[in-house]
PDB file of N, CA and C in Angstrom:
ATOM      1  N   UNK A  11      -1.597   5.673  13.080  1.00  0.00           N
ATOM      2  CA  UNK A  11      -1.422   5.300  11.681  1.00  0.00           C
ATOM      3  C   UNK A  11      -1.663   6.545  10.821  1.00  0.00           C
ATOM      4  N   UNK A  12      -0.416   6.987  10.234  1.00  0.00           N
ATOM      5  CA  UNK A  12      -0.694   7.905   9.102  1.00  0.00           C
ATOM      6  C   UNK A  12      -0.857   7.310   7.520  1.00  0.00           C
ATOM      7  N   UNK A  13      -1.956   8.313   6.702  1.00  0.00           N
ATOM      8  CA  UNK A  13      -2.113   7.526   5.354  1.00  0.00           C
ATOM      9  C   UNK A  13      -1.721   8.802   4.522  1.00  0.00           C
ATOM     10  N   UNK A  14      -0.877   8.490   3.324  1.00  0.00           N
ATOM     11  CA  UNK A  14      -0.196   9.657   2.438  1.00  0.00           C
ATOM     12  C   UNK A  14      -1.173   8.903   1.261  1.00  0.00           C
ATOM     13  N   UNK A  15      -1.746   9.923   0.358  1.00  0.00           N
ATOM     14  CA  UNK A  15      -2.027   9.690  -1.046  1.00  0.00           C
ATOM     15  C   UNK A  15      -0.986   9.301  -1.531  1.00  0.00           C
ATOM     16  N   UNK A  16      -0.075   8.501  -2.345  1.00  0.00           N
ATOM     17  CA  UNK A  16       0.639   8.416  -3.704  1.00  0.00           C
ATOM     18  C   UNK A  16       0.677   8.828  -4.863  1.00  0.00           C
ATOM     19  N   UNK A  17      -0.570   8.293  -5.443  1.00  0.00           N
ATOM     20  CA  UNK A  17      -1.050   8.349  -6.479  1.00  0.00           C
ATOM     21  C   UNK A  17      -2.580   8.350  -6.683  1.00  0.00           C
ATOM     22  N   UNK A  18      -2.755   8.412  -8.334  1.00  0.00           N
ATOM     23  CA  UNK A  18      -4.011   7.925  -8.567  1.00  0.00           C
ATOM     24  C   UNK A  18      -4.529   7.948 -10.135  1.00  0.00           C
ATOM     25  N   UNK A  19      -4.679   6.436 -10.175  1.00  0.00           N
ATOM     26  CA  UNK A  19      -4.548   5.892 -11.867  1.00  0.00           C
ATOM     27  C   UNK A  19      -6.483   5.309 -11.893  1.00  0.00           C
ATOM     28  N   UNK A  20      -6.231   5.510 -13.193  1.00  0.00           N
ATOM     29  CA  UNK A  20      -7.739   5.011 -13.507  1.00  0.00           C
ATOM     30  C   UNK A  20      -7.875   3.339 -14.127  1.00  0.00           C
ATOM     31  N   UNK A  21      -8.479   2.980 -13.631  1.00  0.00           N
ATOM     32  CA  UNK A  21      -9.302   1.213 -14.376  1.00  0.00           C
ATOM     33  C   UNK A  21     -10.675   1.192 -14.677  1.00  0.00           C
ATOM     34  N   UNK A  22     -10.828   0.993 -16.258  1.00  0.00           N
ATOM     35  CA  UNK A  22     -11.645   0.739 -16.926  1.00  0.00           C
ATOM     36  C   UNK A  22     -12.736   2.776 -16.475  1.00  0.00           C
ATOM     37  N   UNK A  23     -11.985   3.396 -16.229  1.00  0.00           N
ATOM     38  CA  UNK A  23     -12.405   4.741 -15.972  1.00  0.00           C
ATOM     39  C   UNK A  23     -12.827   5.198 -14.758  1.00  0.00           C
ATOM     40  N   UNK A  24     -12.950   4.432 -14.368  1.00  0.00           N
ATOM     41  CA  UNK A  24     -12.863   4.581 -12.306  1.00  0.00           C
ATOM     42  C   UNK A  24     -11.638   4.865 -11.941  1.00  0.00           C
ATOM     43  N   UNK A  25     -11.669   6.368 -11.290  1.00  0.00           N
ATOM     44  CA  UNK A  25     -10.156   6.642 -10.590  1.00  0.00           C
ATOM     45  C   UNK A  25      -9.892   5.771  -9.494  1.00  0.00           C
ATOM     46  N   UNK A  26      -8.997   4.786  -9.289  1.00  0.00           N
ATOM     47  CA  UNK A  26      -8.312   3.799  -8.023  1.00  0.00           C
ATOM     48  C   UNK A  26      -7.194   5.142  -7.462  1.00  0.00           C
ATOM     49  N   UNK A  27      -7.264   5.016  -6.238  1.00  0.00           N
ATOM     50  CA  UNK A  27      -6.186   5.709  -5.186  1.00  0.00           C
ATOM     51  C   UNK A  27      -5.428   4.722  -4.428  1.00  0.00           C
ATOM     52  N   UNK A  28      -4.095   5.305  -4.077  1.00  0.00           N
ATOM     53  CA  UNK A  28      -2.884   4.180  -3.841  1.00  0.00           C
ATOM     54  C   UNK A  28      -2.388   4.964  -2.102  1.00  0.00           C
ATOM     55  N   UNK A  29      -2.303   4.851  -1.214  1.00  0.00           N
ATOM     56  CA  UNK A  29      -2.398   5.105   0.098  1.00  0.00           C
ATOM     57  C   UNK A  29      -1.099   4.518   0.488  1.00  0.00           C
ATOM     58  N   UNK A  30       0.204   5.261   0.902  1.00  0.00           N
ATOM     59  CA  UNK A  30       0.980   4.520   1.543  1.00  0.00           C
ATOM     60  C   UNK A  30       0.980   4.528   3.424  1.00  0.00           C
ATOM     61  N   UNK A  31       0.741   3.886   4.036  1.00  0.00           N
ATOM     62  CA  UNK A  31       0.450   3.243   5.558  1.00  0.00           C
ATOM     63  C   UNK A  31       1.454   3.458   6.121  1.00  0.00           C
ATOM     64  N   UNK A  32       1.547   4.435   7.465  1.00  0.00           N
ATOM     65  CA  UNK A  32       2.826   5.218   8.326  1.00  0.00           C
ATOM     66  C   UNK A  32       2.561   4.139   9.931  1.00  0.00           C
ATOM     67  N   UNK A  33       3.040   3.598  10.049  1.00  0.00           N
ATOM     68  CA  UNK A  33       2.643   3.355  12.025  1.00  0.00           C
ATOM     69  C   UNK A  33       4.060   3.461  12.282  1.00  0.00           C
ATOM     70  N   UNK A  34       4.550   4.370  13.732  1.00  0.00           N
ATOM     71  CA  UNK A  34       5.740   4.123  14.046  1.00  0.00           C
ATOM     72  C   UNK A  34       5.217   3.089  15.386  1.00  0.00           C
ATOM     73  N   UNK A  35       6.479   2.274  15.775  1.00  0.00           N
ATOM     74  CA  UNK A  35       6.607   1.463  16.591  1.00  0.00           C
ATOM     75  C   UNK A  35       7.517   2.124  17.515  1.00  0.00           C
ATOM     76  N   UNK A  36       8.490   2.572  17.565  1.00  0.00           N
ATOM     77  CA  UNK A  36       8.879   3.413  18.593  1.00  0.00           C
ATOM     78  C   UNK A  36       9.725   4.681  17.753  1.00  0.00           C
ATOM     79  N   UNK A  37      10.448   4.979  18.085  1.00  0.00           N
ATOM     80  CA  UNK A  37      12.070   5.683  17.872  1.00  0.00           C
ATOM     81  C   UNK A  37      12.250   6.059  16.568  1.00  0.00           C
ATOM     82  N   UNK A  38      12.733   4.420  16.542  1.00  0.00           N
ATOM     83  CA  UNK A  38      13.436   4.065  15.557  1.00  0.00           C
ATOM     84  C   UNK A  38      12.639   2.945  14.231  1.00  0.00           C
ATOM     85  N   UNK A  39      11.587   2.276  14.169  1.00  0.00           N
ATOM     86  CA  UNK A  39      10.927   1.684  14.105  1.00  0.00           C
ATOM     87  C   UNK A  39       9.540   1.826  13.484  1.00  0.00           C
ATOM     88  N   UNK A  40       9.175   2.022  11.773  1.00  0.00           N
ATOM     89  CA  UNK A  40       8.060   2.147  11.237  1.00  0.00           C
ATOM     90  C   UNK A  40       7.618   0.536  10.395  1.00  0.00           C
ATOM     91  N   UNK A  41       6.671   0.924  10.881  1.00  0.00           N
ATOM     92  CA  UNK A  41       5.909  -0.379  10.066  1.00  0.00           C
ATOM     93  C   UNK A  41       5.022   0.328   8.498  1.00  0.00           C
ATOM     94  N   UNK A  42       5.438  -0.269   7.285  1.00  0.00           N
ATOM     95  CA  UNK A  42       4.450   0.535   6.424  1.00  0.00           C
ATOM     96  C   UNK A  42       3.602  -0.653   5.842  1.00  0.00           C
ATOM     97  N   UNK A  43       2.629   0.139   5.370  1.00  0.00           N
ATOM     98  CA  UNK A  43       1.460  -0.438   4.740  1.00  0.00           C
ATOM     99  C   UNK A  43       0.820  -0.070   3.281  1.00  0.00           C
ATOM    100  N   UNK A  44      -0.721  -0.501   2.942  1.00  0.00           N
ATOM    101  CA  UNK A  44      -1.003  -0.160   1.824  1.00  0.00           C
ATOM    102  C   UNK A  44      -2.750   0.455   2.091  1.00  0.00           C
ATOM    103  N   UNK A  45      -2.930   1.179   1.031  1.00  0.00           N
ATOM    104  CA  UNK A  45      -4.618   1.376   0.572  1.00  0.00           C
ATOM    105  C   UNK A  45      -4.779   1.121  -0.291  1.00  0.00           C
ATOM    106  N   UNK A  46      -5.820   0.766  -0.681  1.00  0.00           N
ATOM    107  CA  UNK A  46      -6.152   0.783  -2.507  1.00  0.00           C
ATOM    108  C   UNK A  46      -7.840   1.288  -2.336  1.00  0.00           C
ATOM    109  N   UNK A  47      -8.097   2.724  -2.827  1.00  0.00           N
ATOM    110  CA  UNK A  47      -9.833   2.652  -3.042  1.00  0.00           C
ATOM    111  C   UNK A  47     -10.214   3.392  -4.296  1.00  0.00           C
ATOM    112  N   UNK A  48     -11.210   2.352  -4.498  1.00  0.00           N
ATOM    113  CA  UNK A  48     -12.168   2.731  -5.811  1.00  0.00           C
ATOM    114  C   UNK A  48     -13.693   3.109  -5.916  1.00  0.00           C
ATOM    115  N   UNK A  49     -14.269   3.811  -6.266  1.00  0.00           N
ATOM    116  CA  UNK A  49     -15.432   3.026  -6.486  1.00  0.00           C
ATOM    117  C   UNK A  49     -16.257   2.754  -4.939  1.00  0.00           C
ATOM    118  N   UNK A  50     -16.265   3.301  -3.570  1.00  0.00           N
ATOM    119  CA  UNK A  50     -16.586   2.591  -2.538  1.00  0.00           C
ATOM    120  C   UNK A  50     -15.528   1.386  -1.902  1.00  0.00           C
ATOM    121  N   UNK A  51     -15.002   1.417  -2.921  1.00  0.00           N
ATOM    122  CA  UNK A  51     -14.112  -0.223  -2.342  1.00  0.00           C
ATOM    123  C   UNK A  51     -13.293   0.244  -1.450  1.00  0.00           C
ATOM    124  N   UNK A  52     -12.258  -0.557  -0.977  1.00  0.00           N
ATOM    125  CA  UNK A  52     -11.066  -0.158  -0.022  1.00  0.00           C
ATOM    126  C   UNK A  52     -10.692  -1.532   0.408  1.00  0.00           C
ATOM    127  N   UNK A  53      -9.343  -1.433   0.440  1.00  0.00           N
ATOM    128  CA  UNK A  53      -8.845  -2.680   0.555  1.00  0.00           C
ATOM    129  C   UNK A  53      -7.516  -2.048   1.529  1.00  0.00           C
ATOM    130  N   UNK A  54      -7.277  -2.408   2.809  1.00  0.00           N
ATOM    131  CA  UNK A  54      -6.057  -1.983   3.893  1.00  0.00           C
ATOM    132  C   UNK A  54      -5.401  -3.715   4.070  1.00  0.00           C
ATOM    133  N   UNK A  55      -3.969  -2.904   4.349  1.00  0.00           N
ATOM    134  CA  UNK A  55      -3.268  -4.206   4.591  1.00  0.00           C
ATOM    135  C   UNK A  55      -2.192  -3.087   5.242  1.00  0.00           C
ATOM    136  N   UNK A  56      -1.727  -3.822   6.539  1.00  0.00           N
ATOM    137  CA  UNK A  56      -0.732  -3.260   7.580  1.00  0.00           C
ATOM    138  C   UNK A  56       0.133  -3.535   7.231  1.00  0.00           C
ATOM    139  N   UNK A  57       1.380  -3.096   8.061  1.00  0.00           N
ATOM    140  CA  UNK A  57       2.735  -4.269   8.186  1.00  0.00           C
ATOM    141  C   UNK A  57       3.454  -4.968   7.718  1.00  0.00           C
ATOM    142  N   UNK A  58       3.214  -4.625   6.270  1.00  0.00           N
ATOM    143  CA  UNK A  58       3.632  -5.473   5.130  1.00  0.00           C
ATOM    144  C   UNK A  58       5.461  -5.449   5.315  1.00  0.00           C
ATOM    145  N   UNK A  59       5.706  -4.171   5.768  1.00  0.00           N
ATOM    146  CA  UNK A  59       7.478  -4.131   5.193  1.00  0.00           C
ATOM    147  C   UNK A  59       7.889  -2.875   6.548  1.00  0.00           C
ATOM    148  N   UNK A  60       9.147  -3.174   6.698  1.00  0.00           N
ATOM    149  CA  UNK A  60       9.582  -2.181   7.386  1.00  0.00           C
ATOM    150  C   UNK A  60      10.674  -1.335   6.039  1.00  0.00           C
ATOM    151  N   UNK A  61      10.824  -1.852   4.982  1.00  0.00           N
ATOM    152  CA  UNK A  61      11.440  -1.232   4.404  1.00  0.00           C
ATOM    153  C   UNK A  61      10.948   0.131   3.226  1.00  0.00           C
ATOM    154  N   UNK A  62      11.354   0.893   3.489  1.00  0.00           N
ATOM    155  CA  UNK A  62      10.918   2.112   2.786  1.00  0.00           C
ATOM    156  C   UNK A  62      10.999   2.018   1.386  1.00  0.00           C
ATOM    157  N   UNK A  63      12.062   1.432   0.788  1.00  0.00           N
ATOM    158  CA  UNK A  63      12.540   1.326  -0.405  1.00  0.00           C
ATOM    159  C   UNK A  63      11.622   0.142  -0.946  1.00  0.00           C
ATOM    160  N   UNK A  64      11.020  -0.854  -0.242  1.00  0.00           N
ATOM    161  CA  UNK A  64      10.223  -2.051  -0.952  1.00  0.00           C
ATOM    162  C   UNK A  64       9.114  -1.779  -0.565  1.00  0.00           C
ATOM    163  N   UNK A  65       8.191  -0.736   0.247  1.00  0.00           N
ATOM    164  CA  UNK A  65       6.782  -0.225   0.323  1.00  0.00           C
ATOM    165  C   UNK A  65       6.356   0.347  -1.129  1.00  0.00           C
ATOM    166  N   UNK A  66       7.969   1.454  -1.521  1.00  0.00           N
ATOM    167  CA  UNK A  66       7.711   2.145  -2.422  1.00  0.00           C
ATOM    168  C   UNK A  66       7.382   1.645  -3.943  1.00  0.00           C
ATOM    169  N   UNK A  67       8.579   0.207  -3.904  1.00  0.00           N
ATOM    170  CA  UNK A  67       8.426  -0.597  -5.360  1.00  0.00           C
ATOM    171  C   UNK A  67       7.352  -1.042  -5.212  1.00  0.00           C
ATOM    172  N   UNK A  68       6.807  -1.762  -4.435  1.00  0.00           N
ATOM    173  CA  UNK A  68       5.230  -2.344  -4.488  1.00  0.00           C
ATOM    174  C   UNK A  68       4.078  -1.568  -4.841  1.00  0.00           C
ATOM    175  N   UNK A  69       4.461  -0.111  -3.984  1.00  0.00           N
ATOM    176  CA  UNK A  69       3.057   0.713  -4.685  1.00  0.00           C
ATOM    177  C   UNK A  69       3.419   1.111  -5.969  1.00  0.00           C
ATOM    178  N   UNK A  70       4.464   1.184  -6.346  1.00  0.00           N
ATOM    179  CA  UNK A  70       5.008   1.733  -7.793  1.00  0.00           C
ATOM    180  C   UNK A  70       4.049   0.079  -9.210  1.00  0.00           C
ATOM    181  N   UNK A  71       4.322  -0.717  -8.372  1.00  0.00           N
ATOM    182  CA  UNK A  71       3.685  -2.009  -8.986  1.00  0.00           C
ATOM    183  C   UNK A  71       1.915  -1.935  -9.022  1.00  0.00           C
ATOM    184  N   UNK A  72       1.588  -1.723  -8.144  1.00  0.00           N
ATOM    185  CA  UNK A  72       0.550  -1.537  -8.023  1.00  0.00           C
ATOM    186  C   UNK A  72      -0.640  -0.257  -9.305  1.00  0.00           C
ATOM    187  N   UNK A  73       0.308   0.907  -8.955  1.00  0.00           N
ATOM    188  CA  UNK A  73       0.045   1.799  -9.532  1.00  0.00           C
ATOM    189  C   UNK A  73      -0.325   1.448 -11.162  1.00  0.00           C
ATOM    190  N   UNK A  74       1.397   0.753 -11.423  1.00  0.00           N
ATOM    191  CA  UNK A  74       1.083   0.495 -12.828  1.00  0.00           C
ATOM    192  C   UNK A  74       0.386  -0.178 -13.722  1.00  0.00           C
ATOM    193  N   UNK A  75      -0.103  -1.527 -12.513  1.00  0.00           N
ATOM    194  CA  UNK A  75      -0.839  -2.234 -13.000  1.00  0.00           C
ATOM    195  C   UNK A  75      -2.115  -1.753 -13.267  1.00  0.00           C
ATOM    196  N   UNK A  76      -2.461  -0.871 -12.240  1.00  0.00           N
ATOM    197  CA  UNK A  76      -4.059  -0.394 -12.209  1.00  0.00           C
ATOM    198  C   UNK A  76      -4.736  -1.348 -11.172  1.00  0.00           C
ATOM    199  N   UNK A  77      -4.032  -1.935 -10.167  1.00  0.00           N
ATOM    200  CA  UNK A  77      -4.858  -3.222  -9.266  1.00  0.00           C
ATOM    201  C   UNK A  77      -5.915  -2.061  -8.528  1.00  0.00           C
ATOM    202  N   UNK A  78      -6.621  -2.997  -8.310  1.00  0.00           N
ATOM    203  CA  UNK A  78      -8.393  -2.358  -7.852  1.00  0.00           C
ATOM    204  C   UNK A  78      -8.213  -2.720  -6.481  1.00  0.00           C
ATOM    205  N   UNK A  79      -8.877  -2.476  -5.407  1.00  0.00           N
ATOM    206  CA  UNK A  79      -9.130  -2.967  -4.109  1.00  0.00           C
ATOM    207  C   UNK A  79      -9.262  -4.490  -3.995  1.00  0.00           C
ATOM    208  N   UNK A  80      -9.937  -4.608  -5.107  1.00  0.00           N
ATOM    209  CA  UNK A  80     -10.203  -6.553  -5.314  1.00  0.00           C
ATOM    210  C   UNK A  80      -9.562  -7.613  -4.974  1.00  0.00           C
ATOM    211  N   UNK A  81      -8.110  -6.834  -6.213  1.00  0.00           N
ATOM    212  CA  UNK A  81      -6.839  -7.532  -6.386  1.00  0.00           C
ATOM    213  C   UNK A  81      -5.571  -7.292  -5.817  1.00  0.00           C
ATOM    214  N   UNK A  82      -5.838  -6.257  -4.478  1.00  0.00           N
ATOM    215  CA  UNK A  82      -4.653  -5.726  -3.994  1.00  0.00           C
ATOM    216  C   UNK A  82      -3.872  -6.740  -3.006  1.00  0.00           C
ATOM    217  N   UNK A  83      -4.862  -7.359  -2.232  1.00  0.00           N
ATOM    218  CA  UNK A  83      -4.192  -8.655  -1.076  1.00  0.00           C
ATOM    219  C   UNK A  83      -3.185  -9.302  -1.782  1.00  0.00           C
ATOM    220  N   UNK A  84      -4.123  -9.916  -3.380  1.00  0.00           N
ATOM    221  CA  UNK A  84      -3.257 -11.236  -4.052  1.00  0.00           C
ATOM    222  C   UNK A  84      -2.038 -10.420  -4.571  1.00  0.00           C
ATOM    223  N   UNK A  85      -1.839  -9.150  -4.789  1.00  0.00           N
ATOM    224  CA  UNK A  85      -0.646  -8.413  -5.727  1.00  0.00           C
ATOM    225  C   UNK A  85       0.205  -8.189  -4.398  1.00  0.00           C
ATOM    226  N   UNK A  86      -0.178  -7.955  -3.018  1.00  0.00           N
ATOM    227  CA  UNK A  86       0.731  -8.320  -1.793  1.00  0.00           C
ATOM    228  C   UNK A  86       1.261  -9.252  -1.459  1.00  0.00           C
ATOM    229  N   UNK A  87       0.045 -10.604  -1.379  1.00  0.00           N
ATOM    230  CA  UNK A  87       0.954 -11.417  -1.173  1.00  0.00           C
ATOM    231  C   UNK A  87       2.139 -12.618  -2.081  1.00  0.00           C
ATOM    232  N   UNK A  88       2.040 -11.612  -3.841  1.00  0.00           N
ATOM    233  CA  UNK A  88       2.525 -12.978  -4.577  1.00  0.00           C
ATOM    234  C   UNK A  88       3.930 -12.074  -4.228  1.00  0.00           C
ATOM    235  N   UNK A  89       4.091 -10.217  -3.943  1.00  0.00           N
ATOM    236  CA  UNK A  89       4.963  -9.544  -3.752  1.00  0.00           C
ATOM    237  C   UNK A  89       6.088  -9.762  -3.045  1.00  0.00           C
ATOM    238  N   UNK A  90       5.284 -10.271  -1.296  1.00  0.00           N
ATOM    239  CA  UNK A  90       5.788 -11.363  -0.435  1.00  0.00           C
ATOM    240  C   UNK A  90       6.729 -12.240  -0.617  1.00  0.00           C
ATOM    241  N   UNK A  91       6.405 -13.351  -2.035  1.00  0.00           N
ATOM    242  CA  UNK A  91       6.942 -14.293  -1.895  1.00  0.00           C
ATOM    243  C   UNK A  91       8.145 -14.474  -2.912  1.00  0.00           C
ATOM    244  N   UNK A  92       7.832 -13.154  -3.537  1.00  0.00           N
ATOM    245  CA  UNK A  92       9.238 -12.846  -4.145  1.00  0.00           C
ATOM    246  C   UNK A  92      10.566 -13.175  -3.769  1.00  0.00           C
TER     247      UNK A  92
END
């Protein structure tokens, strides 16, 4: 599992960091994921997408919102059900 910084936006003045999640599965075949840490916090979630282009809108969502480690699961999974 590789982790790339993205970004990194502040909430309520605490810098939050945005982590995009590398696992290849074989070849041909990546699974991506997320980080979110603040503050001590950290919040990981695997496997969310094989797609590169919808890892990227989600952390782009993320970013803007300012979601904290807290709120990162629920901002995945309402993303999901899009």
């Amino acid at each position: 599992m590789r982790a790339f910084l993205v970004g990194r936006r502040p909430c309520r003045g605490v810098p939050v960091d945005y982590f995009l999640l590398v696992e290849e599965r074989d070849t041909f075949w990546e699974h991506y994921g997320i980080r979110v840490e603040s503050g001590g916090e950290r919040a990981e979630i695997q496997h969310i997408t094989v797609s590169w282009a919808g890892i990227l809108s989600l952390l782009s969502k993320l970013m803007q919102g300012g979601v904290t480690p807290v709120a990162a699961r629920y901002i995945v999974e309402d993303w999901l059900l899009e």
